[in-house]
PDB file of C-alpha atoms in Angstrom:
ATOM      1  CA  MET X   1      80.905  92.902 149.961  1.00 49.00           C
ATOM      2  CA  ALA X   2      77.946  94.162 151.958  1.00 53.00           C
ATOM      3  CA  SER X   3      79.084  97.769 151.804  1.00 54.00           C
ATOM      4  CA  TYR X   4      79.555  97.488 148.042  1.00 53.00           C
ATOM      5  CA  SER X   5      76.241  95.842 147.235  1.00 56.00           C
ATOM      6  CA  SER X   6      74.000  97.722 149.640  1.00 58.00           C
ATOM      7  CA  ILE X   7      74.258 101.434 149.058  1.00 55.00           C
ATOM      8  CA  SER X   8      73.303 103.429 152.138  1.00 57.00           C
ATOM      9  CA  ARG X   9      71.715 106.265 150.210  1.00 66.00           C
ATOM     10  CA  SER X  10      68.925 105.957 147.692  1.00 79.00           C
ATOM     11  CA  LEU X  11      69.792 105.872 144.010  1.00 84.00           C
ATOM     12  CA  LYS X  12      68.489 108.652 141.773  1.00 89.00           C
ATOM     13  CA  TYR X  13      67.345 108.315 138.190  1.00 92.00           C
ATOM     14  CA  ASP X  14      66.409 110.816 135.470  1.00 92.00           C
ATOM     15  CA  LEU X  15      63.883 109.997 132.774  1.00 93.00           C
ATOM     16  CA  TYR X  16      65.460 110.668 129.386  1.00 95.00           C
ATOM     17  CA  GLY X  17      63.127 108.918 126.970  1.00 97.00           C
ATOM     18  CA  MET X  18      59.963 106.926 126.420  1.00 97.00           C
ATOM     19  CA  ILE X  19      58.199 104.948 123.741  1.00 96.00           C
ATOM     20  CA  VAL X  20      54.480 105.617 123.331  1.00 96.00           C
ATOM     21  CA  HIS X  21      51.934 103.632 121.342  1.00 93.00           C
ATOM     22  CA  GLU X  22      49.277 105.759 119.686  1.00 88.00           C
ATOM     23  CA  GLY X  23      46.311 103.631 118.727  1.00 87.00           C
ATOM     24  CA  ARG X  24      43.819 101.225 120.187  1.00 86.00           C
ATOM     25  CA  TYR X  25      45.631  97.933 119.487  1.00 84.00           C
ATOM     26  CA  ALA X  26      49.298  96.939 119.216  1.00 75.00           C
ATOM     27  CA  SER X  27      48.695  95.710 115.664  1.00 82.00           C
ATOM     28  CA  LEU X  28      46.816  98.890 114.742  1.00 87.00           C
ATOM     29  CA  GLY X  29      48.461 102.153 115.563  1.00 87.00           C
ATOM     30  CA  HIS X  30      51.746 103.920 115.595  1.00 90.00           C
ATOM     31  CA  TYR X  31      54.757 104.074 117.911  1.00 93.00           C
ATOM     32  CA  CYS X  32      56.613 107.300 118.619  1.00 96.00           C
ATOM     33  CA  ALA X  33      59.368 108.339 120.991  1.00 97.00           C
ATOM     34  CA  TYR X  34      59.868 111.222 123.377  1.00 98.00           C
ATOM     35  CA  VAL X  35      63.496 112.035 124.171  1.00 97.00           C
ATOM     36  CA  ARG X  36      65.179 114.642 126.338  1.00 96.00           C
ATOM     37  CA  ASP X  37      68.329 116.601 125.761  1.00 92.00           C
ATOM     38  CA  PRO X  38      69.675 118.537 128.773  1.00 88.00           C
ATOM     39  CA  SER X  39      67.026 121.268 128.558  1.00 90.00           C
ATOM     40  CA  SER X  40      64.250 120.229 126.139  1.00 96.00           C
ATOM     41  CA  TRP X  41      61.962 117.364 125.158  1.00 97.00           C
ATOM     42  CA  TYR X  42      61.321 116.221 121.581  1.00 98.00           C
ATOM     43  CA  LYS X  43      58.720 113.977 119.988  1.00 97.00           C
ATOM     44  CA  LEU X  44      60.108 111.713 117.255  1.00 96.00           C
ATOM     45  CA  GLU X  45      57.777 110.161 114.687  1.00 94.00           C
ATOM     46  CA  ASP X  46      59.290 108.329 111.741  1.00 90.00           C
ATOM     47  CA  GLU X  47      61.486 110.967 110.066  1.00 92.00           C
ATOM     48  CA  ASP X  48      59.840 113.954 111.803  1.00 95.00           C
ATOM     49  CA  PHE X  49      60.622 115.488 115.176  1.00 93.00           C
ATOM     50  CA  SER X  50      59.236 118.449 117.086  1.00 97.00           C
ATOM     51  CA  LEU X  51      59.928 120.324 120.297  1.00 98.00           C
ATOM     52  CA  VAL X  52      57.299 119.538 122.974  1.00 97.00           C
ATOM     53  CA  SER X  53      56.563 120.791 126.471  1.00 96.00           C
ATOM     54  CA  ILE X  54      57.178 118.780 129.623  1.00 94.00           C
ATOM     55  CA  GLN X  55      53.400 118.927 130.196  1.00 96.00           C
ATOM     56  CA  GLU X  56      52.818 117.023 126.945  1.00 96.00           C
ATOM     57  CA  VAL X  57      55.436 114.427 127.918  1.00 95.00           C
ATOM     58  CA  LEU X  58      53.922 113.896 131.374  1.00 93.00           C
ATOM     59  CA  LYS X  59      50.414 113.217 130.057  1.00 95.00           C
ATOM     60  CA  GLN X  60      51.550 110.350 127.788  1.00 95.00           C
ATOM     61  CA  LYS X  61      50.798 106.703 128.550  1.00 92.00           C
ATOM     62  CA  ALA X  62      54.282 105.282 128.159  1.00 94.00           C
ATOM     63  CA  TYR X  63      54.910 101.809 126.760  1.00 92.00           C
ATOM     64  CA  ILE X  64      58.637 101.775 127.644  1.00 96.00           C
ATOM     65  CA  LEU X  65      60.572 104.216 129.854  1.00 96.00           C
ATOM     66  CA  PHE X  66      64.309 104.911 129.659  1.00 96.00           C
ATOM     67  CA  TYR X  67      66.173 106.134 132.736  1.00 95.00           C
ATOM     68  CA  GLU X  68      69.710 107.279 133.411  1.00 92.00           C
ATOM     69  CA  ARG X  69      71.104 106.530 136.869  1.00 91.00           C
ATOM     70  CA  HIS X  70      73.077 109.223 138.649  1.00 86.00           C
ATOM     71  CA  ALA X  71      76.683 108.273 139.295  1.00 80.00           C
ATOM     72  CA  VAL X  72      77.370 106.410 142.526  1.00 73.00           C
ATOM     73  CA  ASN X  73      80.538 107.332 144.386  1.00 68.00           C
ATOM     74  CA  MET X  74      82.130 104.058 145.408  1.00 65.00           C
ATOM     75  CA  LYS X  75      84.916 104.302 147.948  1.00 66.00           C
ATOM     76  CA  THR X  76      86.170 100.745 147.500  1.00 56.00           C
ATOM     77  CA  PRO X  77      87.337  98.945 144.356  1.00 59.00           C
ATOM     78  CA  PRO X  78      85.034  96.338 142.767  1.00 58.00           C
ATOM     79  CA  TYR X  79      84.755  92.961 144.455  1.00 56.00           C
ATOM     80  CA  TYR X  80      85.478  90.012 142.204  1.00 55.00           C
ATOM     81  CA  PHE X  81      83.345  86.979 142.935  1.00 57.00           C
ATOM     82  CA  CYS X  82      85.333  84.031 141.717  1.00 54.00           C
ATOM     83  CA  SER X  83      84.874  80.302 142.171  1.00 52.00           C
ATOM     84  CA  ALA X  84      88.627  79.750 141.720  1.00 50.00           C
ATOM     85  CA  LEU X  85      91.096  79.896 144.592  1.00 47.00           C
ATOM     86  CA  GLU X  86      92.011  83.244 146.148  1.00 52.00           C
ATOM     87  CA  GLU X  87      95.403  83.262 144.449  1.00 53.00           C
ATOM     88  CA  SER X  88      93.755  83.269 141.022  1.00 50.00           C
ATOM     89  CA  ASN X  89      94.360  86.274 138.821  1.00 54.00           C
ATOM     90  CA  ASP X  90      91.729  88.718 137.600  1.00 54.00           C
ATOM     91  CA  ASP X  91      91.546  87.089 134.150  1.00 53.00           C
ATOM     92  CA  GLU X  92      90.321  83.845 135.720  1.00 49.00           C
ATOM     93  CA  CYS X  93      87.671  85.748 137.646  1.00 46.00           C
ATOM     94  CA  HIS X  94      86.459  87.426 134.464  1.00 47.00           C
ATOM     95  CA  THR X  95      85.984  84.073 132.758  1.00 44.00           C
ATOM     96  CA  GLN X  96      84.891  81.951 135.721  1.00 43.00           C
ATOM     97  CA  GLY X  97      82.974  84.323 137.950  1.00 44.00           C
ATOM     98  CA  ILE X  98      80.912  87.434 138.074  1.00 44.00           C
ATOM     99  CA  ILE X  99      82.215  90.959 138.471  1.00 46.00           C
ATOM    100  CA  LEU X 100      79.999  92.854 140.895  1.00 43.00           C
TER     101      LEU X 100
END
């Protein structure tokens, strides 16, 4: 399991969205979102949206960030951690254990 749970290379993530609070207090203000498609960023406010530059996105004070992890190439099949005996089937592992 060590080779499956400890990846030798670092994982890579891409930012694809964020929530920003505009206002001084959480109870007073407005939330908006910035989201990315493959080549552009957009600001979404209520029913409006507009194209924005990456410079505008980077100067925001984000409240929540959303990332997408790059795919990891795994050379071995998943390891099933199961409290049942080794001869148990996969269905028992799904209900009694954790799939890693």
